[in-house]
PDB file of C-alpha atoms in Angstrom:
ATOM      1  CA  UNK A   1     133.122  90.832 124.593  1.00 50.00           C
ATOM      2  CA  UNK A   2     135.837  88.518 123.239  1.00 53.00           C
ATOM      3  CA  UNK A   3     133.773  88.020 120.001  1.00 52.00           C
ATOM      4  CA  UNK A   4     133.185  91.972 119.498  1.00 51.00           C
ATOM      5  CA  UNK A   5     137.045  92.605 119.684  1.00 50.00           C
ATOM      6  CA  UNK A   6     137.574  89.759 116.921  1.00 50.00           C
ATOM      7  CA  UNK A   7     135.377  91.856 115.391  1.00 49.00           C
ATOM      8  CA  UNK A   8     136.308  95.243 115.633  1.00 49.00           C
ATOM      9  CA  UNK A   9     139.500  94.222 113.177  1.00 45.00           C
ATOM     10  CA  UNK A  10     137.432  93.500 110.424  1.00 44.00           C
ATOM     11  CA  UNK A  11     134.853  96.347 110.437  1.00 44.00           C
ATOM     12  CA  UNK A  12     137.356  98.845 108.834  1.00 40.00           C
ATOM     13  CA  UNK A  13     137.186  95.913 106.380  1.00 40.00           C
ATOM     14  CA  UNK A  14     133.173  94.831 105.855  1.00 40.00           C
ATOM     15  CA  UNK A  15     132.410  98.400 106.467  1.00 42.00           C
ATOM     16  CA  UNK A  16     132.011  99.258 102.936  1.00 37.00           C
ATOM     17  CA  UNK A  17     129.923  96.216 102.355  1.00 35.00           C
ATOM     18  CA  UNK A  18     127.321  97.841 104.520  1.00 38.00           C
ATOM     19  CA  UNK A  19     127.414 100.831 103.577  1.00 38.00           C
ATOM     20  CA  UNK A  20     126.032  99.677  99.723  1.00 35.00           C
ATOM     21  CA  UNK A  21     122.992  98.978 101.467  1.00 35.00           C
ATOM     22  CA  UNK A  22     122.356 101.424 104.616  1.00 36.00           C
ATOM     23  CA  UNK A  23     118.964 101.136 104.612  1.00 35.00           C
ATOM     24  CA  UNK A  24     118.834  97.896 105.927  1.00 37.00           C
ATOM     25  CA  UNK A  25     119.675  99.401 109.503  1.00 53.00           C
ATOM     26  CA  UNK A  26     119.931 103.102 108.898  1.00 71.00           C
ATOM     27  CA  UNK A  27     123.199 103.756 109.879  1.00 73.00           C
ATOM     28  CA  UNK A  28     127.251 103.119 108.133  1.00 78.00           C
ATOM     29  CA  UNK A  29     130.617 104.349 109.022  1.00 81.00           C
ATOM     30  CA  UNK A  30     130.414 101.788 111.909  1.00 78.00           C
ATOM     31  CA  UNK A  31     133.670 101.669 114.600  1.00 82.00           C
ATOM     32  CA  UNK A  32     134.359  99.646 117.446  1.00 81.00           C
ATOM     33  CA  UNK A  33     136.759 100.820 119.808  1.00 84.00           C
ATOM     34  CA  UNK A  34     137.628  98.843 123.003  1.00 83.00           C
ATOM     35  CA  UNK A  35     137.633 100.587 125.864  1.00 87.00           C
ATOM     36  CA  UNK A  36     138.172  97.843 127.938  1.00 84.00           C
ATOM     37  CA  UNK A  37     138.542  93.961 128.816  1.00 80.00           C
ATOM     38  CA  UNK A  38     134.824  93.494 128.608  1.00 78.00           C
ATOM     39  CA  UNK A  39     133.522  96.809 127.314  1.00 82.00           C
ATOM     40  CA  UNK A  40     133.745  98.664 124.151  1.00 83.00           C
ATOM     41  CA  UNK A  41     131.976 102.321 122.266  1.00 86.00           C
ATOM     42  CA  UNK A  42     130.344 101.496 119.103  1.00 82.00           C
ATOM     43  CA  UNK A  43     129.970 104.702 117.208  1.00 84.00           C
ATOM     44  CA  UNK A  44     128.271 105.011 113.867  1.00 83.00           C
ATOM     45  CA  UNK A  45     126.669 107.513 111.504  1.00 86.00           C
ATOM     46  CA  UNK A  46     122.235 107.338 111.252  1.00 81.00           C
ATOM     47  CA  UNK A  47     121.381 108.259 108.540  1.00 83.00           C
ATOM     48  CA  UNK A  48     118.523 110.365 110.187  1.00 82.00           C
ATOM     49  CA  UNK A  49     119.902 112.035 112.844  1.00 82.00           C
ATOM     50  CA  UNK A  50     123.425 112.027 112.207  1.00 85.00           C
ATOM     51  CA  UNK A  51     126.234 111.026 114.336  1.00 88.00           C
ATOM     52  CA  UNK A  52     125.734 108.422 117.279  1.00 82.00           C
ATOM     53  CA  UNK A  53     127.879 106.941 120.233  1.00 84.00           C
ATOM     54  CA  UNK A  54     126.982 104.177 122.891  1.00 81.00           C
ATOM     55  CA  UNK A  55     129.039 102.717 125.309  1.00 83.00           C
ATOM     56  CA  UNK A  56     128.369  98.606 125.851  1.00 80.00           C
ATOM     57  CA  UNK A  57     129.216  96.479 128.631  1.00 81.00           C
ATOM     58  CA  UNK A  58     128.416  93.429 130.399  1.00 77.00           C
ATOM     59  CA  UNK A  59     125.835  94.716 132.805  1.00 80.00           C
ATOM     60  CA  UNK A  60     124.910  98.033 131.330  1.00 73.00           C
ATOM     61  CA  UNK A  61     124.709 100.624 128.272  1.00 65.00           C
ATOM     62  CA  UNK A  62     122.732 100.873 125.348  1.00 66.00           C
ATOM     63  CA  UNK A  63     120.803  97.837 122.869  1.00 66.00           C
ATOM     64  CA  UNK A  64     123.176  97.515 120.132  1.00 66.00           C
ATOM     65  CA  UNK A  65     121.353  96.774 116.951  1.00 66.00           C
ATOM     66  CA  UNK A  66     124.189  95.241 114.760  1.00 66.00           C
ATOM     67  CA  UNK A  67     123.784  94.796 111.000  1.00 69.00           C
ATOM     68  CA  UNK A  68     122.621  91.694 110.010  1.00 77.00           C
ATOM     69  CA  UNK A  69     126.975  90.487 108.892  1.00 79.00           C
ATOM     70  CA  UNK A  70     128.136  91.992 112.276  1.00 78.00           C
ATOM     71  CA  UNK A  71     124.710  90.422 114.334  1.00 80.00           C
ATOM     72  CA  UNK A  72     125.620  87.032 112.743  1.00 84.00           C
ATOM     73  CA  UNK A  73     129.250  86.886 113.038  1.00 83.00           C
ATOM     74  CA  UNK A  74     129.049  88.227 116.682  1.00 80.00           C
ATOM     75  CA  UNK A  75     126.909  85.636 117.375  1.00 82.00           C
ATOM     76  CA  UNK A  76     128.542  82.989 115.599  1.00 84.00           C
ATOM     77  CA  UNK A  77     131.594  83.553 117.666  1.00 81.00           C
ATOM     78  CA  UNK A  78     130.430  83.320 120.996  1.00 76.00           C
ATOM     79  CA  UNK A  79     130.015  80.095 120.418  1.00 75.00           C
ATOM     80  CA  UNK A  80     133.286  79.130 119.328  1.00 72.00           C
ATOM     81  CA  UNK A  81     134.877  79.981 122.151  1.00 65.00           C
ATOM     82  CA  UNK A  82     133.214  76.393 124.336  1.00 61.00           C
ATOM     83  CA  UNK A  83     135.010  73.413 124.321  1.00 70.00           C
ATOM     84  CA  UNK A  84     133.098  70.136 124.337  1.00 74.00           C
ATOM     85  CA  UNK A  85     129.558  71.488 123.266  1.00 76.00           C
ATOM     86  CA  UNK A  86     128.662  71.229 119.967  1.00 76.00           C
ATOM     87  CA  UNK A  87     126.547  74.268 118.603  1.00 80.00           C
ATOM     88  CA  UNK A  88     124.246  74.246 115.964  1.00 83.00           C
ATOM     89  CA  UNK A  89     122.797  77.853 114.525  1.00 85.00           C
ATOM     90  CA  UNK A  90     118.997  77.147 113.106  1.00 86.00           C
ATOM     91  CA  UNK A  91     118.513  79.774 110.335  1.00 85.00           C
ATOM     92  CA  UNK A  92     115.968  80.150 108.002  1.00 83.00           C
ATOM     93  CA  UNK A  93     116.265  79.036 104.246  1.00 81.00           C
ATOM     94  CA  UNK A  94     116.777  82.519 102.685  1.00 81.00           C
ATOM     95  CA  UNK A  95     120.243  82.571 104.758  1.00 83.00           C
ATOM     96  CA  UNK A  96     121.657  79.896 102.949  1.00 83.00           C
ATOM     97  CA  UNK A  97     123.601  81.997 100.817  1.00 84.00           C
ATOM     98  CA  UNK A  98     123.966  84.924 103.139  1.00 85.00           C
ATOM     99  CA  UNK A  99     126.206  82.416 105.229  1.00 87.00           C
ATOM    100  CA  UNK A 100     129.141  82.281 102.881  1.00 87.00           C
ATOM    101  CA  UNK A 101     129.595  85.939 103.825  1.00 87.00           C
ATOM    102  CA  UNK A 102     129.460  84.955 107.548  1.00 88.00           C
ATOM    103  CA  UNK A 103     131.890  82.308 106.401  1.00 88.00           C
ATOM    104  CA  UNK A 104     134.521  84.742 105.120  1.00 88.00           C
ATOM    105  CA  UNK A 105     134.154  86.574 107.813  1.00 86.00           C
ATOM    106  CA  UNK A 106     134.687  83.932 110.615  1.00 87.00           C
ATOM    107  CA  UNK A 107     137.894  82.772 108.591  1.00 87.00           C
ATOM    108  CA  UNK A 108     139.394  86.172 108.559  1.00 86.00           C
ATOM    109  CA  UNK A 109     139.546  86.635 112.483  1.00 82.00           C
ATOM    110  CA  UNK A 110     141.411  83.350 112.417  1.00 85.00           C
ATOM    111  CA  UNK A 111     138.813  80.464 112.056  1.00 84.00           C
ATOM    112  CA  UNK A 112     139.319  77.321 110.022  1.00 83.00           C
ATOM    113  CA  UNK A 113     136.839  75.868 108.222  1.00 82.00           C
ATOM    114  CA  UNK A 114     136.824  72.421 110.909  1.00 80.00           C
ATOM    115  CA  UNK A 115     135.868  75.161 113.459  1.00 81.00           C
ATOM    116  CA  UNK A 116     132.365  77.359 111.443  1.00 82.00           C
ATOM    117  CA  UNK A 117     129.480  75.890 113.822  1.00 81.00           C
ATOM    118  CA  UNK A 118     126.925  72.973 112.200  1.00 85.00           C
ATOM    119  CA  UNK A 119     123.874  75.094 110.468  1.00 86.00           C
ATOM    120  CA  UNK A 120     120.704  73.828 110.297  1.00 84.00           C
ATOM    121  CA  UNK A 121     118.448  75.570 106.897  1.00 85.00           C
ATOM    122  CA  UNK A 122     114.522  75.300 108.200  1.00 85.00           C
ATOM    123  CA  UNK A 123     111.848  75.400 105.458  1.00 86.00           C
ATOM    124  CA  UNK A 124     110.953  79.461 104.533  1.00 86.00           C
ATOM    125  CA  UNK A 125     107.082  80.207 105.096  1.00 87.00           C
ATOM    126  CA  UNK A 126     106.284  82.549 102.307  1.00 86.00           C
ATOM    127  CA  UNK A 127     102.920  84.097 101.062  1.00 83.00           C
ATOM    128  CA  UNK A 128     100.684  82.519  97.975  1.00 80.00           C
ATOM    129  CA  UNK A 129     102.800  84.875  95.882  1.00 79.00           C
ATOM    130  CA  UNK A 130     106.010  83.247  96.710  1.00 81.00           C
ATOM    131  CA  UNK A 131     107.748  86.304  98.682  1.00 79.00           C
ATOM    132  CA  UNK A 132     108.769  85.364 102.463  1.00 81.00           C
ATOM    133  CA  UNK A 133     106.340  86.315 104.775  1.00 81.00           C
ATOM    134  CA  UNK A 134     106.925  89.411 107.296  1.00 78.00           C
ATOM    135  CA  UNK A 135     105.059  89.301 110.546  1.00 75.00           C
ATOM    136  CA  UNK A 136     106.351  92.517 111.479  1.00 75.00           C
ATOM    137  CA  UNK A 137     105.316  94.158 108.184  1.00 74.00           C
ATOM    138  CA  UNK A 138     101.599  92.445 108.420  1.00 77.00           C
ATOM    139  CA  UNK A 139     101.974  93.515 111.837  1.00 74.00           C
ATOM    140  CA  UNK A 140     102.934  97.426 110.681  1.00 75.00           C
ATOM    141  CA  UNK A 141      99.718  97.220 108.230  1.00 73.00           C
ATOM    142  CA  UNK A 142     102.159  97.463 105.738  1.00 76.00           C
ATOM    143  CA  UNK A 143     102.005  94.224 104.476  1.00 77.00           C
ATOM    144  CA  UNK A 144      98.034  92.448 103.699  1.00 79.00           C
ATOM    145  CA  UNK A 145      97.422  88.854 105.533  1.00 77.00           C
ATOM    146  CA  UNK A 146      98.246  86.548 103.187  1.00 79.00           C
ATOM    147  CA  UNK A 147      94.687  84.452 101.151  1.00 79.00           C
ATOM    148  CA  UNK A 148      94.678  81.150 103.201  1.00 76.00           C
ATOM    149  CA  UNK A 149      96.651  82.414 106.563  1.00 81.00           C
ATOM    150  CA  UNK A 150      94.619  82.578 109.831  1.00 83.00           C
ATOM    151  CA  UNK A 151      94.923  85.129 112.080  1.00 84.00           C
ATOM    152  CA  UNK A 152      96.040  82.889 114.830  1.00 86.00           C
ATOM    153  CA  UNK A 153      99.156  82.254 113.009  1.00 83.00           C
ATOM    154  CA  UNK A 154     100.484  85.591 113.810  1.00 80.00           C
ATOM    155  CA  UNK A 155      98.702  86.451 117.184  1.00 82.00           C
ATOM    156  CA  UNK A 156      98.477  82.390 119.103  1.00 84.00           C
ATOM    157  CA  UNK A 157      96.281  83.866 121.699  1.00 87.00           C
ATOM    158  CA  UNK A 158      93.543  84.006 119.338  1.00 87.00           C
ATOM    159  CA  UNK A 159      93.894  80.297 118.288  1.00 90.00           C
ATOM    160  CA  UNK A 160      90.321  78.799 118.972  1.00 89.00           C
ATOM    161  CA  UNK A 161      91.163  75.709 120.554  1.00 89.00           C
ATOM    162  CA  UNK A 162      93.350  75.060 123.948  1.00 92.00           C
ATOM    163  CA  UNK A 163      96.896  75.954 124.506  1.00 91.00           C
ATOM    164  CA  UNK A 164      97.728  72.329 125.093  1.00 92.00           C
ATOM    165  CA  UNK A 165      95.691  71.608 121.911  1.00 92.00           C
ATOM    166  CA  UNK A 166      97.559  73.905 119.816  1.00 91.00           C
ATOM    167  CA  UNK A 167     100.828  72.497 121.495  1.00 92.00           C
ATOM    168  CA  UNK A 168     100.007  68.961 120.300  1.00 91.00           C
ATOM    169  CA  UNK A 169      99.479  70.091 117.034  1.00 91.00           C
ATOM    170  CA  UNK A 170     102.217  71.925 116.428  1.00 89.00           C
ATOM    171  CA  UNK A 171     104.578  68.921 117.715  1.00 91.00           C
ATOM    172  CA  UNK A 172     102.401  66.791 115.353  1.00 89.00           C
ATOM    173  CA  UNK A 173     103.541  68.895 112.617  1.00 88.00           C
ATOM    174  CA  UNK A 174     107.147  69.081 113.460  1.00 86.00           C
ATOM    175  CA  UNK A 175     107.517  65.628 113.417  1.00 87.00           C
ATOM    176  CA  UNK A 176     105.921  65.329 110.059  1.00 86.00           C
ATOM    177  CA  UNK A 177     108.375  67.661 108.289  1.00 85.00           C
ATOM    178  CA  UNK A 178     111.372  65.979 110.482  1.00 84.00           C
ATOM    179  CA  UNK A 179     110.175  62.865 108.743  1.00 86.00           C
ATOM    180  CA  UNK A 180     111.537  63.293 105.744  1.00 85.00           C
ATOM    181  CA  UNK A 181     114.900  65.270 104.982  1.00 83.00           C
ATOM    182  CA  UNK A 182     113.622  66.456 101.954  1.00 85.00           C
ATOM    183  CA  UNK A 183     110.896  68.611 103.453  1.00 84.00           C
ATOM    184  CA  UNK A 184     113.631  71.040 104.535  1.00 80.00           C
ATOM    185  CA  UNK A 185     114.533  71.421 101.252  1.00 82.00           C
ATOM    186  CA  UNK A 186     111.293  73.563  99.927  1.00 85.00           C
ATOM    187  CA  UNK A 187     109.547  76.379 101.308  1.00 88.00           C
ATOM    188  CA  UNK A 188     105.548  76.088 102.237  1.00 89.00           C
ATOM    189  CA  UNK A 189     102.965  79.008 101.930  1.00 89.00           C
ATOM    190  CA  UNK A 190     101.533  80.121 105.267  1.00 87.00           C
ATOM    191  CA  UNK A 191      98.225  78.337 104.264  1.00 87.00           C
ATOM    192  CA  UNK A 192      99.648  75.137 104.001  1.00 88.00           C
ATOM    193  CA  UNK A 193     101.539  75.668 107.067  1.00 87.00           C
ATOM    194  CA  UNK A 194      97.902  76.155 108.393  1.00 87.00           C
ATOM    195  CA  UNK A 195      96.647  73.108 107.103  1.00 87.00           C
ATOM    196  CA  UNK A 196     100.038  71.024 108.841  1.00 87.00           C
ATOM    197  CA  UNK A 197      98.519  72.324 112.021  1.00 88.00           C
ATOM    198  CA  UNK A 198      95.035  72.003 111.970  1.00 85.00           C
ATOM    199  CA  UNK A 199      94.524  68.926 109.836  1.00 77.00           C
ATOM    200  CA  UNK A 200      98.166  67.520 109.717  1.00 61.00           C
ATOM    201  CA  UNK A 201      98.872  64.609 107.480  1.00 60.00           C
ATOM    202  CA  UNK A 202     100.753  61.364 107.732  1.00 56.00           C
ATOM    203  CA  UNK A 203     104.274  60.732 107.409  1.00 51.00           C
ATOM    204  CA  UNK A 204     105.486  60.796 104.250  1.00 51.00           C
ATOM    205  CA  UNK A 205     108.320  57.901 105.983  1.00 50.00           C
ATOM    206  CA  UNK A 206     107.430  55.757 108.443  1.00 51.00           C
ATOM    207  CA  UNK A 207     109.182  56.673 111.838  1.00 50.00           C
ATOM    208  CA  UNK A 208     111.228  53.440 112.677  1.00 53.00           C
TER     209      UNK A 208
END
């Protein structure tokens, strides 16, 4: 709750950010108003059924589906808070530049720039046309599996092997890419991502 109240100062001031793009989460005019030490009343306007209120606390209330600024800098300040434990936020490779507005937004509750947690940028898995690939849209029927992609790679319980085969083979392929720094710095088609698993290669570096 400490992190939402850091927050609530700067939504009067993000809060037109958001609103350029309400479709992401359906909703703008968001407010925060603490109602207590550990609780607070997010209210905001849907944009398909008009004006909504829930009250959140520790132990109770409603799920609070922040925008994607708010869900990240919530987030990222929970974990500043710590002392002694050094948090790292794994994020996929299309948030590289979304993080400079998490950034700014982190340094204008108070943050300096020694205290923005470590990031780590994974490699994106995108489709043989190059756009990232949405589970939850192939998963909608909105979105077609992409040419190469198994359908195992989106449901594991119809992989055709053994869960502790499937285990091995996915550690096999982490520590290929983990081999090699540069592998982070490229994104791989769902079909090749296939291939890492089922017929993985070797290191492109020995491990020493």
């Amino acid at each position: 709750m400490e992190a939402v109240a850091r927050v609530a100062g700067l939504i009067e001031r993000f809060d037109g950010l958001l609103d350029e793009a309400p479709a992401i989460e359906h909703a703008e005019r968001t407010r925060v108003r603490l109602t207590g030490p550990e609780s607070a009343v997010v209210s905001a306007v849907c944009l398909h059924h008009g004006p909504h209120e829930a009250a959140i606390t520790p132990t109770a209330g409603a799920y609070l589906d922040l925008a994607t600024l708010y869900r990240n800098l919530v987030k990222e300040l929970a974990l500043t808070s710590p002392r002694g434990t050094l948090h790292v936020m794994v994020k996929g490779g299309d948030w590289v530049f979304g993080s400079h507005l998490v950034d700014e937004a982190l340094k204008a509750v108070g943050l300096t720039r020694a205290q923005l947690p470590a990031r780590l940028f994974c490699p994106q898995v995108v489709t043989d046309t190059g756009a990232k690939l949405s589970k939850s849209l192939i998963r909608e029927g909105r979105d077609p599996l992409p040419e190469g992609a198994a359908p195992w790679m989106l449901d594991t319980r119809q992989w055709p092997g053994t869960v502790t085969e499937y285990a091995d083979q996915l550690l096999a392929m982490a520590a290929t890419l983990l081999s090699d720094p540069r592998h982070s710095f490229r994104s791989y088609s769902a079909a090749e991502i296939g291939r890492l698993i089922t017929a993985p290669s070797p290191r492109s570096v020995p491990s020493r």
